[in-house]
Every structure is written in C-alpha cells, then in structure tokens.
CSV table of C-alpha atoms in Angstrom, one decimal:
chain,number,residue,atom,x,y,z
A,119,MET,CA,-71.6,-62.3,58.1
A,120,ASN,CA,-74.8,-60.4,57.4
A,121,GLU,CA,-73.7,-57.7,59.8
A,122,LEU,CA,-70.5,-57.0,57.7
A,123,TYR,CA,-71.2,-54.2,55.3
A,124,TRP,CA,-67.8,-53.5,53.7
A,125,LEU,CA,-64.9,-55.8,53.0
A,126,ASP,CA,-61.8,-54.9,51.0
A,127,LEU,CA,-59.6,-57.9,50.3
A,128,SER,CA,-58.0,-56.6,47.1
A,129,ASN,CA,-54.3,-57.1,46.3
A,130,ASN,CA,-53.7,-59.9,48.7
A,131,LYS,CA,-52.8,-62.7,46.3
A,132,LEU,CA,-55.8,-64.8,47.4
A,133,THR,CA,-56.4,-68.2,45.7
A,134,GLY,CA,-59.1,-70.7,45.5
A,135,GLN,CA,-62.9,-70.3,45.4
A,136,ILE,CA,-64.9,-67.5,47.0
A,137,PRO,CA,-67.0,-68.7,50.0
A,138,GLU,CA,-70.7,-68.3,49.7
A,139,CYS,CA,-70.9,-66.4,53.0
A,140,VAL,CA,-68.5,-63.8,51.7
A,141,LYS,CA,-70.6,-63.3,48.6
A,142,GLN,CA,-73.4,-62.0,50.9
A,143,ILE,CA,-71.4,-58.8,51.9
A,144,SER,CA,-73.0,-55.7,50.5
A,145,TYR,CA,-69.8,-54.1,49.4
A,146,LEU,CA,-67.0,-56.5,48.6
A,147,ASP,CA,-63.6,-55.8,46.9
A,148,LEU,CA,-61.7,-58.9,45.8
A,149,SER,CA,-59.9,-57.4,42.9
A,150,ASN,CA,-56.3,-58.2,41.9
A,151,ASN,CA,-56.3,-61.7,43.5
A,152,GLU,CA,-56.0,-65.2,42.0
A,153,LEU,CA,-59.5,-66.5,42.8
A,154,GLU,CA,-61.2,-69.0,40.6
A,155,GLU,CA,-64.6,-67.3,40.2
A,156,ALA,CA,-65.8,-63.8,39.8
A,157,ALA,CA,-67.5,-61.7,42.5
A,158,PRO,CA,-71.3,-61.8,42.5
A,159,THR,CA,-73.0,-59.5,40.1
A,160,GLY,CA,-76.4,-59.3,41.8
A,161,LYS,CA,-78.3,-56.2,42.8
A,162,LYS,CA,-76.5,-55.9,46.2
A,163,HIS,CA,-73.1,-55.6,44.5
A,164,SER,CA,-73.3,-52.5,42.3
A,165,THR,CA,-70.6,-52.5,39.6
A,166,ALA,CA,-69.9,-48.9,40.5
A,167,LEU,CA,-68.8,-49.8,44.0
A,168,VAL,CA,-67.8,-53.5,44.0
A,169,LYS,CA,-64.5,-54.4,42.3
A,170,VAL,CA,-64.7,-58.0,41.4
A,171,ALA,CA,-61.8,-60.4,41.4
A,172,ILE,CA,-60.7,-61.3,37.9
A,173,PRO,CA,-57.4,-63.2,37.6
A,174,THR,CA,-55.9,-60.8,34.9
A,175,GLY,CA,-58.2,-57.8,35.2
A,176,LYS,CA,-57.5,-54.2,36.3
A,177,SER,CA,-59.3,-52.2,39.0
A,178,HIS,CA,-62.0,-49.8,37.9
A,179,SER,CA,-60.3,-46.9,39.7
A,180,THR,CA,-57.1,-47.4,37.8
A,181,VAL,CA,-58.9,-47.3,34.5
A,182,VAL,CA,-60.8,-44.2,35.5
A,183,ILE,CA,-57.5,-42.4,36.4
A,184,LYS,CA,-55.9,-43.3,33.1
A,185,VAL,CA,-58.9,-42.2,31.1
A,186,LEU,CA,-59.0,-38.9,32.9
A,187,GLY,CA,-55.3,-38.4,32.3
A,188,ALA,CA,-55.7,-39.1,28.6
A,189,VAL,CA,-58.5,-36.7,28.4
A,190,ALA,CA,-56.4,-34.0,30.1
A,191,VAL,CA,-53.5,-34.5,27.8
A,192,VAL,CA,-55.8,-34.3,24.7
A,193,ALA,CA,-57.4,-31.1,26.1
A,194,VAL,CA,-54.0,-29.5,26.7
A,195,PHE,CA,-52.9,-30.4,23.2
A,196,ILE,CA,-56.1,-28.9,21.7
A,197,VAL,CA,-55.6,-25.7,23.6
A,198,CYS,CA,-52.0,-25.4,22.5
A,199,PHE,CA,-52.9,-26.1,18.9
A,200,LEU,CA,-55.6,-23.4,19.0
A,201,VAL,CA,-53.2,-20.9,20.6
A,202,PHE,CA,-50.4,-21.5,18.1
A,203,GLY,CA,-52.9,-21.5,15.3
A,204,VAL,CA,-54.2,-18.1,16.2
A,205,LEU,CA,-50.7,-16.7,16.5
A,206,TRP,CA,-49.7,-18.3,13.1
A,207,ILE,CA,-52.7,-16.8,11.3
A,208,ARG,CA,-52.1,-13.4,12.9
A,209,ASN,CA,-48.4,-13.4,11.8
A,210,LEU,CA,-48.9,-15.1,8.5
A,211,HIS,CA,-48.3,-11.9,6.5
A,212,ASN,CA,-45.1,-11.1,8.4
A,213,ARG,CA,-43.9,-14.7,8.0
A,214,GLU,CA,-44.2,-14.4,4.2
A,215,GLU,CA,-42.4,-11.1,4.1
A,216,PHE,CA,-39.6,-12.7,6.2
A,217,LYS,CA,-39.3,-15.7,3.9
A,218,GLN,CA,-39.1,-13.4,0.9
A,219,THR,CA,-36.4,-11.3,2.5
A,220,PHE,CA,-34.5,-14.3,3.6
A,221,ARG,CA,-34.6,-15.8,0.1
A,222,LYS,CA,-33.2,-12.5,-1.3
A,223,ILE,CA,-30.4,-12.6,1.2
A,224,LEU,CA,-29.5,-16.2,0.3
A,225,GLN,CA,-29.5,-15.3,-3.4
A,226,LYS,CA,-27.0,-12.6,-2.7
A,227,VAL,CA,-24.7,-14.5,-0.3
A,228,GLU,CA,-24.9,-18.0,-1.8
A,229,HIS,CA,-24.0,-17.8,-5.5
A,230,PRO,CA,-25.2,-20.9,-7.3
A,231,ARG,CA,-22.6,-22.1,-9.7
A,232,ILE,CA,-23.3,-21.9,-13.4
A,233,ALA,CA,-22.6,-24.8,-15.9
A,234,HIS,CA,-19.8,-24.6,-18.4
A,235,GLU,CA,-22.3,-25.0,-21.2
A,236,GLU,CA,-24.2,-22.0,-20.0
A,237,LEU,CA,-21.0,-19.9,-20.1
A,238,LEU,CA,-20.3,-21.0,-23.7
A,239,ALA,CA,-23.8,-20.0,-24.7
A,240,ALA,CA,-23.6,-16.7,-22.9
A,241,THR,CA,-20.3,-15.6,-24.5
A,242,ASN,CA,-20.8,-17.3,-28.0
A,243,ARG,CA,-18.2,-19.8,-27.0
A,244,PHE,CA,-15.8,-17.1,-25.8
A,245,HIS,CA,-15.7,-15.4,-29.2
A,246,ASN,CA,-13.1,-12.7,-29.7
A,247,SER,CA,-15.9,-10.2,-30.5
A,248,ASN,CA,-16.9,-10.5,-26.8
A,249,LEU,CA,-13.4,-10.1,-25.4
A,250,LEU,CA,-13.1,-7.1,-23.0
A,251,SER,CA,-9.5,-7.5,-21.7
A,252,THR,CA,-6.8,-10.0,-21.2
A,253,ASN,CA,-3.6,-10.5,-19.2
A,254,SER,CA,-1.4,-13.3,-17.9
A,255,PHE,CA,-4.0,-14.3,-15.3
A,256,GLY,CA,-6.8,-14.7,-17.7
A,257,SER,CA,-9.4,-13.0,-19.9
A,258,VAL,CA,-12.7,-11.1,-19.4
A,259,TYR,CA,-15.6,-11.5,-21.8
A,260,LYS,CA,-19.0,-9.9,-22.0
A,261,GLY,CA,-22.1,-12.0,-22.4
A,262,PHE,CA,-25.8,-12.6,-21.6
A,263,LEU,CA,-27.1,-15.2,-19.3
A,264,ALA,CA,-30.2,-17.3,-20.1
A,265,ASP,CA,-32.4,-14.8,-18.1
A,266,GLY,CA,-31.1,-11.9,-20.1
A,267,THR,CA,-28.7,-10.6,-17.5
A,268,ARG,CA,-25.7,-8.9,-19.0
A,269,VAL,CA,-22.5,-10.0,-17.4
A,270,ALA,CA,-18.7,-9.9,-17.5
A,271,VAL,CA,-17.1,-13.3,-17.4
A,272,LYS,CA,-13.6,-13.5,-16.0
A,273,VAL,CA,-12.0,-16.8,-17.2
A,274,LEU,CA,-8.7,-17.6,-15.4
A,275,ASN,CA,-5.7,-19.0,-17.3
A,276,LEU,CA,-5.3,-22.5,-15.9
A,277,MET,CA,-1.8,-22.7,-17.3
A,278,HIS,CA,-0.8,-20.0,-14.8
A,279,GLU,CA,0.7,-21.7,-11.7
A,280,GLN,CA,-1.2,-19.4,-9.4
A,281,SER,CA,-4.6,-19.6,-11.1
A,282,HIS,CA,-6.2,-21.9,-8.4
A,283,LYS,CA,-5.0,-19.7,-5.6
A,284,ILE,CA,-6.2,-16.6,-7.3
A,285,PHE,CA,-9.7,-18.2,-7.9
A,286,ARG,CA,-10.0,-19.2,-4.2
A,287,ALA,CA,-8.8,-15.8,-3.0
A,288,GLU,CA,-11.2,-13.9,-5.1
A,289,CYS,CA,-14.1,-16.1,-4.2
A,290,LYS,CA,-13.3,-15.8,-0.5
A,291,VAL,CA,-13.3,-12.0,-0.7
A,292,LEU,CA,-16.3,-11.5,-2.9
A,293,GLN,CA,-18.4,-14.1,-1.1
A,294,LYS,CA,-18.8,-11.8,1.9
A,295,ALA,CA,-17.6,-8.3,0.9
A,296,ARG,CA,-20.5,-5.9,0.2
A,297,HIS,CA,-20.1,-2.3,-0.8
A,298,ARG,CA,-21.6,0.0,-3.5
A,299,ASN,CA,-18.1,0.7,-4.8
A,300,LEU,CA,-17.0,-2.9,-5.2
A,301,ALA,CA,-17.7,-5.0,-8.2
A,302,ARG,CA,-20.5,-7.5,-7.4
A,303,ILE,CA,-20.1,-11.2,-8.2
A,304,ILE,CA,-23.1,-13.0,-9.6
A,305,THR,CA,-22.0,-16.6,-9.7
A,306,THR,CA,-19.0,-18.8,-10.4
A,307,CYS,CA,-18.1,-21.8,-12.6
A,308,SER,CA,-15.6,-24.3,-11.4
A,309,THR,CA,-14.7,-27.5,-13.1
A,310,ILE,CA,-11.5,-29.3,-14.0
A,311,HIS,CA,-11.7,-27.6,-17.3
A,312,ILE,CA,-12.5,-24.0,-16.3
A,313,LYS,CA,-12.4,-21.5,-13.4
A,314,ALA,CA,-14.6,-18.5,-14.1
A,315,LEU,CA,-16.2,-15.7,-12.1
A,316,ILE,CA,-19.3,-14.0,-13.4
A,317,PHE,CA,-19.7,-10.3,-12.5
A,318,GLU,CA,-22.2,-7.6,-13.2
A,319,TYR,CA,-21.4,-5.8,-16.4
A,320,PHE,CA,-20.3,-2.1,-16.3
A,321,SER,CA,-21.3,-0.3,-19.5
A,322,ASN,CA,-18.6,2.4,-19.4
A,323,GLY,CA,-15.7,-0.1,-19.1
A,324,SER,CA,-12.6,0.7,-17.0
A,325,LEU,CA,-11.0,3.9,-15.9
A,326,GLU,CA,-8.0,3.0,-18.1
A,327,LYS,CA,-10.2,3.6,-21.2
A,328,TYR,CA,-11.1,7.1,-20.0
A,329,LEU,CA,-7.5,8.0,-19.3
A,330,TYR,CA,-5.9,6.7,-22.6
A,331,GLN,CA,-8.5,6.5,-25.3
A,332,SER,CA,-8.7,9.8,-27.2
A,333,SER,CA,-12.5,9.4,-27.6
A,334,CYS,CA,-13.0,9.3,-23.9
A,335,ARG,CA,-12.3,12.2,-21.6
A,336,MET,CA,-13.5,13.3,-18.2
A,337,GLY,CA,-13.6,16.6,-16.4
A,338,LEU,CA,-12.3,17.4,-13.0
A,339,ARG,CA,-15.6,16.9,-11.3
A,340,THR,CA,-15.9,13.4,-12.7
A,341,LEU,CA,-12.3,12.6,-11.7
A,342,LEU,CA,-12.9,13.8,-8.2
A,343,ASN,CA,-16.0,11.6,-7.9
A,344,ILE,CA,-14.2,8.6,-9.1
A,345,ALA,CA,-11.3,9.2,-6.7
A,346,ILE,CA,-13.7,9.4,-3.9
A,347,ASP,CA,-15.5,6.2,-5.0
A,348,VAL,CA,-12.2,4.2,-5.1
A,349,ALA,CA,-11.1,5.7,-1.7
A,350,HIS,CA,-14.4,4.6,-0.1
A,351,ALA,CA,-14.0,1.0,-1.6
A,352,VAL,CA,-10.5,0.7,-0.2
A,353,GLU,CA,-11.5,2.2,3.2
A,354,TYR,CA,-14.2,-0.4,3.4
A,355,LEU,CA,-11.8,-3.2,2.8
A,356,HIS,CA,-9.4,-1.9,5.4
A,357,TYR,CA,-11.8,-1.0,8.1
A,358,ASP,CA,-15.4,-2.1,7.7
A,359,CYS,CA,-15.3,-5.5,5.9
A,360,PHE,CA,-15.9,-8.9,7.6
A,361,VAL,CA,-12.1,-9.1,7.9
A,362,GLN,CA,-9.4,-6.6,7.0
A,363,ILE,CA,-8.5,-7.0,3.3
A,364,VAL,CA,-5.4,-5.7,1.4
A,365,HIS,CA,-6.3,-5.4,-2.3
A,366,CYS,CA,-2.7,-5.3,-3.6
A,367,ASP,CA,-3.5,-4.3,-7.1
A,368,ILE,CA,-5.1,-0.9,-7.3
A,369,LYS,CA,-4.8,0.5,-10.8
A,370,PRO,CA,-7.0,2.0,-13.6
A,371,SER,CA,-7.8,-1.3,-15.3
A,372,ASN,CA,-9.3,-2.6,-12.0
A,373,VAL,CA,-11.6,0.4,-11.6
A,374,LEU,CA,-14.8,-0.2,-13.5
A,375,LEU,CA,-17.4,2.5,-14.3
A,376,ASP,CA,-21.1,2.0,-14.6
A,377,GLU,CA,-23.6,4.0,-16.7
A,378,SER,CA,-23.6,6.9,-14.1
A,379,MET,CA,-19.8,6.9,-14.0
A,380,THR,CA,-19.8,5.5,-10.4
A,381,ALA,CA,-16.5,3.6,-9.8
A,382,HIS,CA,-16.4,0.0,-8.7
A,383,LEU,CA,-13.1,-1.6,-7.5
A,384,SER,CA,-12.6,-5.1,-9.0
A,385,ASP,CA,-10.0,-7.9,-9.3
A,386,PHE,CA,-9.3,-9.4,-5.9
A,387,GLY,CA,-7.2,-12.3,-7.2
A,388,ILE,CA,-4.1,-11.4,-5.3
A,389,SER,CA,-5.7,-9.7,-2.3
A,390,ARG,CA,-4.9,-10.8,1.2
A,391,LEU,CA,-7.1,-11.4,4.2
A,392,MET,CA,-5.7,-10.1,7.4
A,393,GLY,CA,-6.7,-9.8,11.1
A,394,ARG,CA,-9.2,-7.0,11.6
A,395,ILE,CA,-7.6,-3.6,12.0
A,396,THR,CA,-4.1,-4.7,12.8
A,397,ALA,CA,-0.9,-3.0,12.2
A,398,ASN,CA,0.9,-6.2,11.5
A,399,SER,CA,1.9,-7.1,8.0
A,400,VAL,CA,1.4,-10.4,6.3
A,401,THR,CA,3.7,-12.3,3.9
A,402,SER,CA,2.2,-12.9,0.5
A,403,THR,CA,1.7,-16.5,-0.6
A,404,ILE,CA,1.4,-15.4,-4.3
A,405,ASP,CA,4.6,-14.3,-6.0
A,406,LEU,CA,3.1,-11.3,-7.7
A,407,LYS,CA,2.1,-8.6,-5.1
A,408,GLY,CA,0.7,-6.1,-7.6
A,409,SER,CA,1.4,-4.5,-10.9
A,410,VAL,CA,4.7,-2.8,-11.9
A,411,GLY,CA,4.6,0.9,-11.2
A,412,TYR,CA,1.9,0.5,-8.5
A,413,ILE,CA,3.8,-1.8,-6.0
A,414,ALA,CA,4.8,-0.2,-2.7
A,415,PRO,CA,8.7,0.0,-2.4
A,416,GLU,CA,8.7,-2.0,0.9
A,417,TYR,CA,7.1,-5.0,-0.9
A,418,GLY,CA,10.3,-5.4,-2.9
A,419,LEU,CA,12.5,-5.1,0.1
A,420,ASN,CA,10.9,-7.5,2.6
A,421,GLY,CA,7.9,-9.0,0.8
A,422,MET,CA,5.6,-7.9,3.6
A,423,MET,CA,2.1,-6.7,2.7
A,424,SER,CA,0.0,-4.2,4.6
A,425,PRO,CA,-2.8,-1.6,4.2
A,426,ARG,CA,-0.2,1.1,3.7
A,427,GLY,CA,0.8,-0.7,0.4
A,428,ASP,CA,-2.7,0.0,-0.9
A,429,VAL,CA,-2.4,3.6,0.1
A,430,PHE,CA,0.8,3.8,-2.0
A,431,SER,CA,-1.0,2.3,-5.0
A,432,TYR,CA,-3.9,4.7,-4.5
A,433,GLY,CA,-1.5,7.6,-4.5
A,434,ILE,CA,0.0,6.5,-7.8
A,435,LEU,CA,-3.5,6.0,-9.3
A,436,LEU,CA,-4.5,9.5,-8.2
A,437,LEU,CA,-1.3,11.1,-9.8
A,438,GLU,CA,-2.0,9.1,-12.9
A,439,MET,CA,-5.5,10.4,-13.1
A,440,LEU,CA,-4.3,14.0,-12.8
A,441,THR,CA,-1.4,13.7,-15.3
A,442,ARG,CA,-2.7,11.1,-17.7
A,443,ARG,CA,0.7,9.5,-17.5
A,444,ARG,CA,1.3,5.8,-16.7
A,445,PRO,CA,3.9,5.1,-14.0
A,446,THR,CA,5.5,2.8,-16.5
A,447,ASP,CA,5.8,5.5,-19.2
A,448,ASP,CA,9.0,5.4,-21.2
A,449,MET,CA,9.8,8.9,-19.9
A,450,PHE,CA,10.3,7.5,-16.4
A,451,ASP,CA,13.7,6.0,-16.3
A,452,GLY,CA,16.4,5.8,-13.7
A,453,ASP,CA,15.7,8.1,-10.7
A,454,LEU,CA,12.8,9.7,-12.5
A,455,SER,CA,9.3,8.3,-11.6
A,456,LEU,CA,5.8,9.6,-11.8
A,457,HIS,CA,6.0,10.6,-8.1
A,458,SER,CA,9.3,12.5,-8.5
A,459,TRP,CA,8.2,14.1,-11.8
A,460,VAL,CA,5.0,15.6,-10.2
A,461,LYS,CA,6.9,16.5,-7.0
A,462,ARG,CA,9.4,18.6,-9.0
A,463,ALA,CA,6.5,20.7,-10.5
A,464,PHE,CA,4.5,21.0,-7.3
A,465,PRO,CA,3.0,23.4,-6.5
A,466,GLU,CA,4.1,26.4,-8.6
A,467,ARG,CA,4.3,24.5,-12.0
A,468,VAL,CA,1.5,22.0,-11.8
A,469,ALA,CA,0.2,23.2,-15.1
A,470,GLU,CA,3.2,21.6,-16.7
A,471,VAL,CA,2.2,18.1,-15.5
A,472,VAL,CA,-1.6,18.2,-15.2
A,473,ASP,CA,-3.9,16.8,-17.9
A,474,THR,CA,-5.3,19.7,-19.9
A,475,SER,CA,-8.7,17.9,-20.3
A,476,LEU,CA,-9.3,18.5,-16.6
A,477,LEU,CA,-9.6,22.2,-17.3
A,478,MET,CA,-12.6,21.8,-19.5
A,479,GLU,CA,-14.8,23.1,-16.7
A,480,GLY,CA,-12.9,26.3,-16.5
A,481,ALA,CA,-9.5,27.5,-15.0
A,482,SER,CA,-11.0,29.2,-11.9
A,483,LYS,CA,-9.2,29.6,-8.6
A,484,GLU,CA,-11.4,26.8,-7.3
A,485,THR,CA,-10.2,24.5,-10.0
A,486,GLU,CA,-6.6,25.4,-9.3
A,487,GLU,CA,-7.0,24.8,-5.6
A,488,CYS,CA,-8.7,21.5,-6.2
A,489,LEU,CA,-6.0,20.3,-8.6
A,490,ILE,CA,-3.2,21.4,-6.1
A,491,SER,CA,-5.0,19.7,-3.2
A,492,LEU,CA,-5.4,16.4,-5.1
A,493,MET,CA,-1.8,16.4,-6.3
A,494,ARG,CA,-0.7,17.2,-2.7
A,495,LEU,CA,-2.7,14.2,-1.5
A,496,GLY,CA,-1.4,11.9,-4.3
A,497,LEU,CA,2.2,12.8,-3.4
A,498,LEU,CA,1.6,12.2,0.3
A,499,CYS,CA,0.0,8.8,-0.3
A,500,SER,CA,2.8,7.7,-2.6
A,501,SER,CA,5.6,8.5,-0.2
A,502,ASP,CA,8.4,6.0,-0.1
A,503,SER,CA,8.1,5.7,3.7
A,504,PRO,CA,5.0,3.7,4.8
A,505,GLU,CA,4.8,5.7,8.1
A,506,ALA,CA,4.5,9.0,6.1
A,507,ARG,CA,1.4,7.8,4.3
A,508,PRO,CA,-2.1,8.6,5.7
A,509,THR,CA,-4.6,5.8,6.3
A,510,MET,CA,-7.4,5.3,3.8
A,511,ARG,CA,-9.8,6.6,6.4
A,512,ASP,CA,-7.8,9.8,6.5
A,513,VAL,CA,-7.7,9.9,2.7
A,514,SER,CA,-11.5,9.6,2.4
A,515,SER,CA,-11.9,12.5,4.9
A,516,LEU,CA,-9.5,14.7,3.1
A,517,LEU,CA,-11.2,14.1,-0.3
A,518,LYS,CA,-14.5,15.0,1.3
A,519,ASN,CA,-13.1,18.3,2.4
A,520,ILE,CA,-11.7,18.9,-1.1
A,521,GLN,CA,-15.0,18.1,-2.7
A,522,GLN,CA,-16.9,20.5,-0.4
A,523,ASP,CA,-14.5,23.4,-1.2
A,524,PHE,CA,-14.5,22.7,-5.0
A,525,ASN,CA,-17.1,24.6,-7.0
A,526,PRO,CA,-16.1,24.6,-10.7
A,527,ASP,CA,-19.2,26.6,-11.7
A,528,THR,CA,-18.2,29.6,-9.7
A,529,SER,CA,-15.5,32.0,-11.0
A,530,SER,CA,-14.1,34.0,-8.1
A,531,SER,CA,-11.0,36.1,-7.7
A,532,ILE,CA,-11.0,35.3,-4.0
A,533,LYS,CA,-8.5,32.6,-3.0
A,534,LEU,CA,-10.1,29.8,-1.1
A,535,LYS,CA,-8.3,28.7,2.1
A,536,PRO,CA,-6.7,25.3,1.7
A,537,THR,CA,-8.8,22.5,3.1
A,538,ILE,CA,-5.8,20.4,4.1
A,539,SER,CA,-2.3,21.5,5.3
A,540,ASN,CA,0.2,22.4,2.6
A,541,LEU,CA,2.8,19.9,1.7
A,542,VAL,CA,6.3,21.3,1.3
A,543,CYS,CA,9.5,19.8,0.2
A,544,ASP,CA,11.8,19.2,3.0
A,545,ARG,CA,15.1,17.4,2.4
A,546,GLY,CA,13.6,15.5,-0.5
A,547,ALA,CA,10.6,14.3,1.3
A,548,ILE,CA,6.9,15.4,1.4
A,549,THR,CA,5.9,16.5,4.8
A,550,ILE,CA,2.8,18.1,6.4
A,551,CYS,CA,3.2,21.8,7.3
A,552,GLU,CA,0.9,23.3,10.0
A,553,GLU,CA,0.8,26.7,8.3
A,554,ALA,CA,-1.2,27.3,5.1
A,555,SER,CA,0.0,29.8,2.6
A,556,ASP,CA,-2.4,32.7,1.9
A,557,THR,CA,-1.2,33.1,-1.6
A,558,GLN,CA,0.1,30.9,-4.3
A,559,SER,CA,1.3,31.7,-7.8
A,560,SER,CA,-1.2,30.7,-10.5
A,561,THR,CA,0.0,29.2,-13.8
A,562,PHE,CA,-3.4,28.6,-15.2
C-alpha cells in the first residue's frame, strides 16, 4: 500500500473502522462516509488536501464554495448600495423639490374636510351679519378659517329633497375642474347634521350686485371683460374639462367677481357630467334644470339637457348685462320676453334698450359698434332653436374679435367694419347674413 499515493473513497457509504494500511496513504479522502473513526491527522495527511471521514461532517470544498458565494453576494450588495447612494445624494435636491410640488398638488386635489365646530367658529355660528345670499337650496355665509383664510361657506338646506344630490354633484365637479374663471373650492364639511362647501371669498360679490344696486355700476370695458371671463369658463366645461359638463344655471348671481373684477363661475349643484364632446343630450336626474328666465325652451319640452342649453342661458345673461333688465321683469309678459324686446329694437333703436351706464366711457362709433355686436351675439345665443345657437367655443372666438376691435378711448368718425356677420331678422328668426352693412344709423 506504500506505493499508493492518492485514494478517493468519499461518498461511498462505507462503514466500520479504517484499516491501518489505508491510513498510510499520502493523500486519502474518506469524507461523507459512515466510518467509526476519523482519518489520520499526521504530517503526511495535510488538512488542506486530505478530507477526513466524519459521520456528520461536510467536505472542505463545499464549505469553501459556500463561503466564496456569500462573499460575492455581500460584495454585489455593497456595490449596489454605493451606486444607489451616490445617485440619491446627487438627486437629493430634485427629490425634495418633487416632494414639495407633489404635496401642493395633493393639497389642491384632495380637500381635507373641515369639522362642523370649525365652521361655527368661522361664521360666528352662521350669524345673520355674515349672510351673503340665500335661496331654496341653501345659504352662503362669509367667514374666516383658523389660519386666517377668508372664505365663503355654502350651507345646503337639508330639508330640500335634492340637497344630497346637489352636494354630490357639486363635489364631483369641483374636485377635478380647474380654471381661472371657475370658483375654487377649498374644503367641505359633511355630517348627518350639515352639508357645506367652503369656497374662496370674492370681495366684489356677484355680478347681480353690479347690475341692480344703484351704488354699483360698471362700464362697457368691464362688462366686456366679464362676458369674456364667463364664456371662457363655460367653454372649459364643455370642451377642456376632465369630462364634458353642462352647468345648467348660468345667471348673474352665479358669477362672482374678485378684487380685480375678474369673473368666476360658481354653483355647480345642478350641473350634469356628460360624455366628452358628444352631441347627445342627457336627461336630468334633478327636477330643477336651471332658474326661471334662463332655462332653454327645449328643457321644458323634452327634459333633455345639452351644452346648447348653457349657450341659451349665456345669451340671456349677456342681454341682461347690456339692458340691466331681468328676464323675469314684470314688463315681460305673454309673448314679450327679454329676447324679443331686444330683438325689436335691434339694430336701429338699441339706445332704447341699452343700459345708459355703459356709455360712461363715451358714445363713440367704437362704443356703438361694440354694443351692437354684443347684442347681436346675445340674440344669436338665445335663439329658440338649439341648432341656430353657436357653440361656446365660437362664442369665445367672437368675443375676442369684438374686444380687439373695441377701443373706447378713441373717438373716430370712421365706421369700423363689423367683426362678425350682421344678424338680420328673417321671418321672425335671427340668422347670420354673409354681407356686412357699410353704414348703420346711429342713435347715440
């Protein structure tokens, strides 16, 4: 056996004792067997080469492989950690800016509800001195939140059978609708005792105040700007919002004015969400579809609501702004309405129906042309036939043209060319004529 230099008997399930002759082999591997004694540990059998047989032991090569594998895993982990650490440090500033921006977005989109007790404190327990307006749907109060923010609190009348539907409808619209000419909601309060929406406060109140309070007046330039603001708001609802929205209640009391007289459309309690840019109408689930005098004629006939109904309401609003006459005025009875009254005077006798305060900036030819163009547009929008009305996108475009041609600070004897086609009376209906008249009689 002395001539045998290398013997590998590992993994053979050998049992019993190791013979003495076998122990003399220089390099002997008896690992992973069931022998009763260990392999020799003398100088001839280096532990680096000889794997001894231990009943429950593991081979040295297996241990080495596992150790090397563990070291490799740790090394990879350390490298990855260092790489991500460097990237994180490099982008730390940008990450903080992103977090701040994200928080601001969440604050705007997710409105945290306010407690009933906070509303009581903000409005002095809804004291009459803080009452701004009231109707059958509820009341609006001014107040201050704990952080000093001045707000308008709209408290719904829970006795009204549609109050819960109105609250949900308005929340659904205002949660996602974002436009500079829409009233911005700050937060809400909803319990079994109260349903309230908290809006930003508008210091100049509603357009209704400027139309009918003797202490408040506005010139033609301001009126034109407000008309454009409201048109932009309705155009956004019809075309550019997350879903097409029909407001259903466009009137002066729902147009709010901030400190710079910028108009903001409010009150979406009976608005309707529709499929994006569709010509189809939708049946209202709320009995009231608007306010008397501003409701489109087709609503009363078939109960179907559409964007064209908003165009009708906008046309009535525009005529009301120009004449300072409510569509529900006592003078309008029987067949006489605000629309027909203005139509009879248009265009030669518009001075008989226009609000004289609009002439404060001077009765120039430009002023005359602007007034006639606005009345023309108001009549077109409030046509009885939905098909005869322009879209709100068309209305915004026409108003922009009117504004560009209107210069109240310039007195000129030269007649400006009309910016939109003349409207002429044809068989009792307002239609668009392709030819524009070069001259018109002036009654100013």
